[in-house]
XYZ file of C-alpha atoms in Angstrom:
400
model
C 179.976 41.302 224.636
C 178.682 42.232 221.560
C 181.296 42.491 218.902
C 183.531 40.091 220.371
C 184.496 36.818 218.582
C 182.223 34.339 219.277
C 182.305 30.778 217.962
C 180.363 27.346 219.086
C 182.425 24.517 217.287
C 183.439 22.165 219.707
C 187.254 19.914 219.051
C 188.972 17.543 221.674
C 186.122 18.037 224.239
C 187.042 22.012 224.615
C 183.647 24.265 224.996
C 184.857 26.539 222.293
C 182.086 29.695 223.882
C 183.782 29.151 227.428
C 187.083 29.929 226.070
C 186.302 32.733 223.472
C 183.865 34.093 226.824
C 187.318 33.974 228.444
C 189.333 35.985 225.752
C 186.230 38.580 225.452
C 186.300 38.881 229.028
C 190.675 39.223 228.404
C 189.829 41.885 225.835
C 187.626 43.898 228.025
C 189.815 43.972 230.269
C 193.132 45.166 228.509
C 190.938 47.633 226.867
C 190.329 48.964 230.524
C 193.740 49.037 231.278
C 193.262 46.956 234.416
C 196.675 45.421 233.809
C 195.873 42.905 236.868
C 192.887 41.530 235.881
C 194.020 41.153 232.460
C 196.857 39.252 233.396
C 194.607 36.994 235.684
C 192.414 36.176 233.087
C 195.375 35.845 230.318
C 196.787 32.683 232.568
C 193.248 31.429 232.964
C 193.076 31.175 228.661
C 196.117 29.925 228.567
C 194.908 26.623 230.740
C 192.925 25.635 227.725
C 194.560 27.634 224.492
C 197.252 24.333 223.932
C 194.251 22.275 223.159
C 192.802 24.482 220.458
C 193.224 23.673 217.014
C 195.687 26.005 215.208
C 193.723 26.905 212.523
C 190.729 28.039 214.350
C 189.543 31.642 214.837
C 190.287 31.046 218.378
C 193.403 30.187 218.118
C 194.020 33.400 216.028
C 192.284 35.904 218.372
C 194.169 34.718 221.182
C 196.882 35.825 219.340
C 195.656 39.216 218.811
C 195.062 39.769 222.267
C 198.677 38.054 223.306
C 199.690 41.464 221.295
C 197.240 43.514 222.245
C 198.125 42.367 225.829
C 201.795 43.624 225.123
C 200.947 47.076 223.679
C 199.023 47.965 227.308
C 201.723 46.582 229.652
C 204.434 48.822 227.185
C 201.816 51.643 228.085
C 201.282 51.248 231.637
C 205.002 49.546 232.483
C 207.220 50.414 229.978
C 207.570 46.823 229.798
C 210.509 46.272 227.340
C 210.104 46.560 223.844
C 211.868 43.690 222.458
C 209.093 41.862 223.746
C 206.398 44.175 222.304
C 208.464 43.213 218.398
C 208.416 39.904 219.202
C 205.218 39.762 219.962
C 204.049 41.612 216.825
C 206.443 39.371 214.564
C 204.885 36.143 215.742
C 201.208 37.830 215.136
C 201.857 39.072 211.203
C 202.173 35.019 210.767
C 199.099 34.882 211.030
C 198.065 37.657 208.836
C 196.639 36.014 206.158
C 194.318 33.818 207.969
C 192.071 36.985 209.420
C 188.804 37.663 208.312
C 186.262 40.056 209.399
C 186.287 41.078 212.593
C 189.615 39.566 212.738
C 191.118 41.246 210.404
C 190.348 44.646 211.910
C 191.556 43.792 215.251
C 194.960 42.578 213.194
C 195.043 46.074 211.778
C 193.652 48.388 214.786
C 196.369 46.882 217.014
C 199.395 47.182 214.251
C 198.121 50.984 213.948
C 198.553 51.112 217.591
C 201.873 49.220 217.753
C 203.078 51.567 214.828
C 201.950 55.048 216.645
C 203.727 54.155 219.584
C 207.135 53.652 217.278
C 206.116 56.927 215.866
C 205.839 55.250 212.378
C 202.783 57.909 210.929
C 202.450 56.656 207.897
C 202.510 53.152 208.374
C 200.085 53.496 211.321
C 197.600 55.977 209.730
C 197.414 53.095 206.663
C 197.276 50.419 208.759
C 194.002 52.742 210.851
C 192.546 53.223 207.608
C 192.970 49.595 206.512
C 191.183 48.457 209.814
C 188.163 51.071 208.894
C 187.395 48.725 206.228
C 186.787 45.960 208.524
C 184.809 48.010 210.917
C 181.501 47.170 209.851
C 182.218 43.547 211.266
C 182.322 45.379 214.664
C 178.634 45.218 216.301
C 180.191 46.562 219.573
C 179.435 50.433 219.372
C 182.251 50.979 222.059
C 184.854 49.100 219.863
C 183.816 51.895 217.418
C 184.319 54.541 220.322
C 188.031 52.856 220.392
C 188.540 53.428 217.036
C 187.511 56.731 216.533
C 189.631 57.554 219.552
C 193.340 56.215 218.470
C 192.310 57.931 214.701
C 191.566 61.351 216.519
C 195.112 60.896 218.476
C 196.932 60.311 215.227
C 195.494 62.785 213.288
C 195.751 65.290 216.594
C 199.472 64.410 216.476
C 200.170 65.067 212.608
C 198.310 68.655 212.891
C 195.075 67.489 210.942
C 192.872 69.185 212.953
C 189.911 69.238 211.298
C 190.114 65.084 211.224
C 191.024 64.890 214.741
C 187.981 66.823 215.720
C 185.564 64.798 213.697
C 187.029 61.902 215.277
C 186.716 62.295 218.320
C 183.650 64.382 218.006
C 181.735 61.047 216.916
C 184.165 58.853 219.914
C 182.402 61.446 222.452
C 179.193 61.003 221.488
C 179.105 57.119 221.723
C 180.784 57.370 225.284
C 178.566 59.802 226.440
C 175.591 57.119 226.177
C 177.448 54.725 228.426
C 177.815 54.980 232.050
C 181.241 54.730 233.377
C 183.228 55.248 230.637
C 184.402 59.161 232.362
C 188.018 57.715 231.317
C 187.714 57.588 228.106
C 185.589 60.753 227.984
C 188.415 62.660 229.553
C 191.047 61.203 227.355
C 188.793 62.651 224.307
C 188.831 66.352 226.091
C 192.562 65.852 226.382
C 192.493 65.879 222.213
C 190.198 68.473 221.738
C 192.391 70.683 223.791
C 195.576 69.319 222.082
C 193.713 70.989 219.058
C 193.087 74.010 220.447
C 196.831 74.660 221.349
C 197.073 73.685 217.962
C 194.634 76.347 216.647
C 196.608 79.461 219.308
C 193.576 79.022 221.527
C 196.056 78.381 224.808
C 193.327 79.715 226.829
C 190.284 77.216 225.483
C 193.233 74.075 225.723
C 193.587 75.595 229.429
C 190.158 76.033 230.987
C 189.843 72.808 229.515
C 192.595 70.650 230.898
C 191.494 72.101 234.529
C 188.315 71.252 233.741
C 189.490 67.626 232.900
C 191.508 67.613 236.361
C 188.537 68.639 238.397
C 186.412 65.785 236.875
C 189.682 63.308 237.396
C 190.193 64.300 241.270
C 185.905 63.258 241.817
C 186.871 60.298 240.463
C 189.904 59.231 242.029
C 191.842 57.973 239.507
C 195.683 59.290 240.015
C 196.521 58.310 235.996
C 193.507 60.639 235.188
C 194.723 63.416 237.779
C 198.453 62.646 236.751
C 197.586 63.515 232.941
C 195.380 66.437 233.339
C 198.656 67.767 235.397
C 200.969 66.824 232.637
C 198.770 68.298 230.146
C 198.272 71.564 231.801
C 202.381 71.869 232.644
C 202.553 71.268 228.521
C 200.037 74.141 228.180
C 201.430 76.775 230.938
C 205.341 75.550 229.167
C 203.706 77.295 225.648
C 201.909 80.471 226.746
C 205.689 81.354 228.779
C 204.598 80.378 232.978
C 206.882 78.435 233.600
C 206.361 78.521 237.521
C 203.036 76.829 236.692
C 204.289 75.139 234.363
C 207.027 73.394 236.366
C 204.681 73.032 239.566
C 202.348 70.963 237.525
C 204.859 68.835 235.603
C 206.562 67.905 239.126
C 203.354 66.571 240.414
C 202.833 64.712 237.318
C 206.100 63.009 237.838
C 205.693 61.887 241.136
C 202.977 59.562 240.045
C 204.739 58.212 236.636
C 207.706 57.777 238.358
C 206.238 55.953 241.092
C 204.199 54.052 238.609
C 206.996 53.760 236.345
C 204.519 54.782 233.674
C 205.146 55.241 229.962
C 205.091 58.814 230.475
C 208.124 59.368 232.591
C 210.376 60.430 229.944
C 207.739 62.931 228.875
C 207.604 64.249 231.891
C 211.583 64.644 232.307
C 211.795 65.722 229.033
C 209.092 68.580 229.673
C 210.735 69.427 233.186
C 213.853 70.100 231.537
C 212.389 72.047 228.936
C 211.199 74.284 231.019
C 213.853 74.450 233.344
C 216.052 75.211 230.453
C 214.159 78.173 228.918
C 214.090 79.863 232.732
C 217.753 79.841 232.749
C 217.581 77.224 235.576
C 220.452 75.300 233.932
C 221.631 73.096 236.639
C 217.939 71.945 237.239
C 217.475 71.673 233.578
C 220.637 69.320 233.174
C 219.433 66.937 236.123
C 215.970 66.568 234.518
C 217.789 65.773 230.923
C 220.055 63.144 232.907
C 217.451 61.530 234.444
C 215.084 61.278 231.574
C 217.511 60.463 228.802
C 218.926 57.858 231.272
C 215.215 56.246 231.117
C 214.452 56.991 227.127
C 217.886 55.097 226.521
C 216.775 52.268 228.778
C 213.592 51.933 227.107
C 215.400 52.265 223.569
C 212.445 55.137 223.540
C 213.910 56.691 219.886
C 211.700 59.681 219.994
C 212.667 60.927 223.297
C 216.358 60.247 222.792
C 216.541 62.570 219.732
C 213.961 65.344 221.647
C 216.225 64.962 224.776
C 219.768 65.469 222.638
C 217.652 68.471 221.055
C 217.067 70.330 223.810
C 220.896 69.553 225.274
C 221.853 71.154 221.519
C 220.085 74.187 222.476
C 220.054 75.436 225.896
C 222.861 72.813 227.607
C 225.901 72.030 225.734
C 227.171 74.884 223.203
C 228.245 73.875 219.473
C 227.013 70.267 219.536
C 224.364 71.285 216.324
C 224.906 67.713 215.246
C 222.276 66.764 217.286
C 219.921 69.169 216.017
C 220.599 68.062 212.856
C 219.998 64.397 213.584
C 216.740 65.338 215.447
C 215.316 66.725 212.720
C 216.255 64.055 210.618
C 214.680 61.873 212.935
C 211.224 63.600 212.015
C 211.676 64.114 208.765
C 212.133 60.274 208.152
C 209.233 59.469 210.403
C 206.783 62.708 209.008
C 207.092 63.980 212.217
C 205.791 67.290 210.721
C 204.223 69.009 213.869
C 207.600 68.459 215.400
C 209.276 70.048 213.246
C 206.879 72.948 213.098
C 207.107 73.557 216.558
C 210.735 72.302 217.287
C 212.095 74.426 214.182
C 210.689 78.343 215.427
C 211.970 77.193 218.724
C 215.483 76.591 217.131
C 215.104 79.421 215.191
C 214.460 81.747 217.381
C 217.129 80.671 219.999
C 219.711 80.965 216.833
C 218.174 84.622 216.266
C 218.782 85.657 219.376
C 222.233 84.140 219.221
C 222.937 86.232 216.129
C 223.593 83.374 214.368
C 221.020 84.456 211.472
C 222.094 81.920 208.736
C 220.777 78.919 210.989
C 218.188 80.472 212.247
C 216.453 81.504 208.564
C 217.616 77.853 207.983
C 215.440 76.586 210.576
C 212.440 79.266 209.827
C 212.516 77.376 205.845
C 211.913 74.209 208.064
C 208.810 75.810 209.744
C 207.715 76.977 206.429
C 208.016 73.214 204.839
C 206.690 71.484 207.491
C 203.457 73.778 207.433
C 203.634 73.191 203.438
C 203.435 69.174 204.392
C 200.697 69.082 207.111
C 198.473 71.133 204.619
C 198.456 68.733 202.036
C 198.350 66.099 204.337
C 194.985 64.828 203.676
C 195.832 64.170 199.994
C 198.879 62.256 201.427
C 196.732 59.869 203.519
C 194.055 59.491 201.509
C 196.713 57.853 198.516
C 198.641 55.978 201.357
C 194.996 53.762 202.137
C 195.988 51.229 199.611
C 199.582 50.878 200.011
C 199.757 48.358 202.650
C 202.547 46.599 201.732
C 202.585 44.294 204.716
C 206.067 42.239 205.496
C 208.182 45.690 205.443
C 209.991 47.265 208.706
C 207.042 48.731 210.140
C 204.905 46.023 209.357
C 202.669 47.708 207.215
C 203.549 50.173 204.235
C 205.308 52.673 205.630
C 201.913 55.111 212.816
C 198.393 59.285 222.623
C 200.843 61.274 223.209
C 202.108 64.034 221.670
């Protein structure tokens, strides 16, 4: 494929284009998210990858895929992610040694690894750092890729108008290509993450049925499954919560079953709106369950979201745990959480009569709004300041 590494040196009597046809093949495949046939073809490179010399660009991309390899299976498994670290740790070794095309794959897949640890910053940087390298990339849908995960992180910090262009120009490249639907839908799912963004809860609706229409002709349950969790989000936020809770509980069968990435979402959103219906015993079941599975998965983000929502609607006078949610976002710049998280607090406090918290919370809306607007000049300063070796990996990263 064109784009792919491709090398014809020859060392210890290994055709060097067989095996780098192999890890193309690999790459295709993980970027598919056809878990089986990755694996298959992962055991088949690993039949010839002891042989290859160490200091080879073979060598080194089969590294980036052994990560890249990691970051699907902790998307479509949960697998655990100690596993997903380690396999990131052993990977920055190699840092150094990456050139070209090489070196963007080393810093598209850190982006990736960093957005799914919820680590903006460092995974917007390391995005930006890859764009650099992109002009090694011949392969237009490699581009698609890439203008994808930056429309998904800039979706999830609020920057609209650079989520949009993203995935605006993502769109247009898929759109030449036959049977790439997948990834066309996944774009819509953005563009109607930025409508509920922009109050259009209507637009983000008729489009989100829209995408489950198309997903149902196509038969592909993750599709249908996402559309569903998507438009239980969207019915949660304009106050149907009968819809709301229909859709989210078909959505779970299939993660569940799956035991997809997503189940935790899922809980997390069932309980929500189980909670704000006054359905607390259903509401408490749902938090069990899905801070029984966040914990499991060490999943940070839904730990502190699940103690959250058990702060406001299911345990009285644990605001601790509010507390140490939003401190959770704050560290991370978790803005658009705390935008929408804080009037929810607030407004539960105002109704409480408890007006001193809930004016404290309202500042927090007020901030938060303050940071996403002048979050363009934030990014654009943060391009250089990969300071690779730190905590996240680089600098100071869906599914929102």
């Amino acid at each position: 494929m064109r784009g792919h590494v491709s090398m014809r040196r020859y060392d210890d009597g290994i055709p060097y284009d067989i095996v780098t046809r192999k890890l193309n093949d690999w790459y295709t495949a993980i970027r598919n998210n056809l878990d089986k046939e990755a694996t298959s073809l992962k055991k088949e490179v690993e039949k010839f990858i002891g042989r290859v010399d160490k200091n080879s660009d073979v060598f080194f991309y089969h590294q980036l895929l052994e990560f890249r390899h990691e970051l699907m299976l902790s998307y479509l498994k949960s697998k655990n992610e100690e596993d997903l670290k380690n396999a990131y740790e052993a990977l920055k070794e190699h840092q150094g040694h990456l050139k070209g095309m090489l070196d963007y794959y080393f810093f598209f897949f850190t982006g990736m690894y960093e957005f799914r640890r919820k680590k903006l910053v460092a995974a917007i940087s390391a995005y930006r750092r890859a764009e650099k390298s992109l002009e090694f990339v011949d392969d237009e849908i490699e581009h698609a890729e890439f203008y994808y995960k930056m429309a998904e992180i800039f979706y999830y910090m609020k920057q609209t108008y650079f989520s949009l262009d993203y995935v605006k120009r993502a769109i247009r490249i898929y759109n030449k290509y036959d049977n790439y639907i997948d990834r066309v839908l996944r774009c819509q799912y953005v563009v109607a993450g930025n409508l509920i963004d922009s109050l259009d809860y209507k637009g983000a609706l008729e489009m989100f049925e829209e995408t489950l229409k198309i997903a149902k002709k196509t038969g592909r349950q993750l599709l249908i499954a996402t559309s569903k969790l998507n438009i239980g989000i969207c019915y949660n936020l304009i106050g149907e919560y009968e819809k709301s809770y229909k859709s989210l509980i078909e959505a779970n069968e299939f993660f569940k079953k799956e035991n997809h990435a997503c189940v935790e979402k899922t809980l997390f959103n069932l309980a929500h709106v189980q909670a704000k219906r006054g359905e607390k015993e259903s509401a408490k079941s749902y938090y069990e369950k899905g801070y029984a599975v966040a914990l499991e998965r060490k999943n940070s983000e839904y730990i502190v979201k699940l103690d959250l929502l058990k702060a406001l609607y299911l345990k009285e006078g644990c605001y601790n745990l509010i507390d140490e949610s939003f401190s959770f976002f704050r560290e991370r710049k978790m803005y658009g959480d705390i935008e929408e998280f804080g009037f929810e607090v607030a407004e539960v406090f105002q109704k409480k009569g408890d007006t001193d918290r809930s004016a404290f919370y309202y500042r927090q809306v007020i901030l938060a709004k303050n940071q996403i607007q002048k979050g363009e000049m934030i990014y654009e300063t943060q391009i250089d300041d990969l300071i690779i070796g730190s905590d996240s990996g680089v600098g100071y990263y869906g599914d929102k």
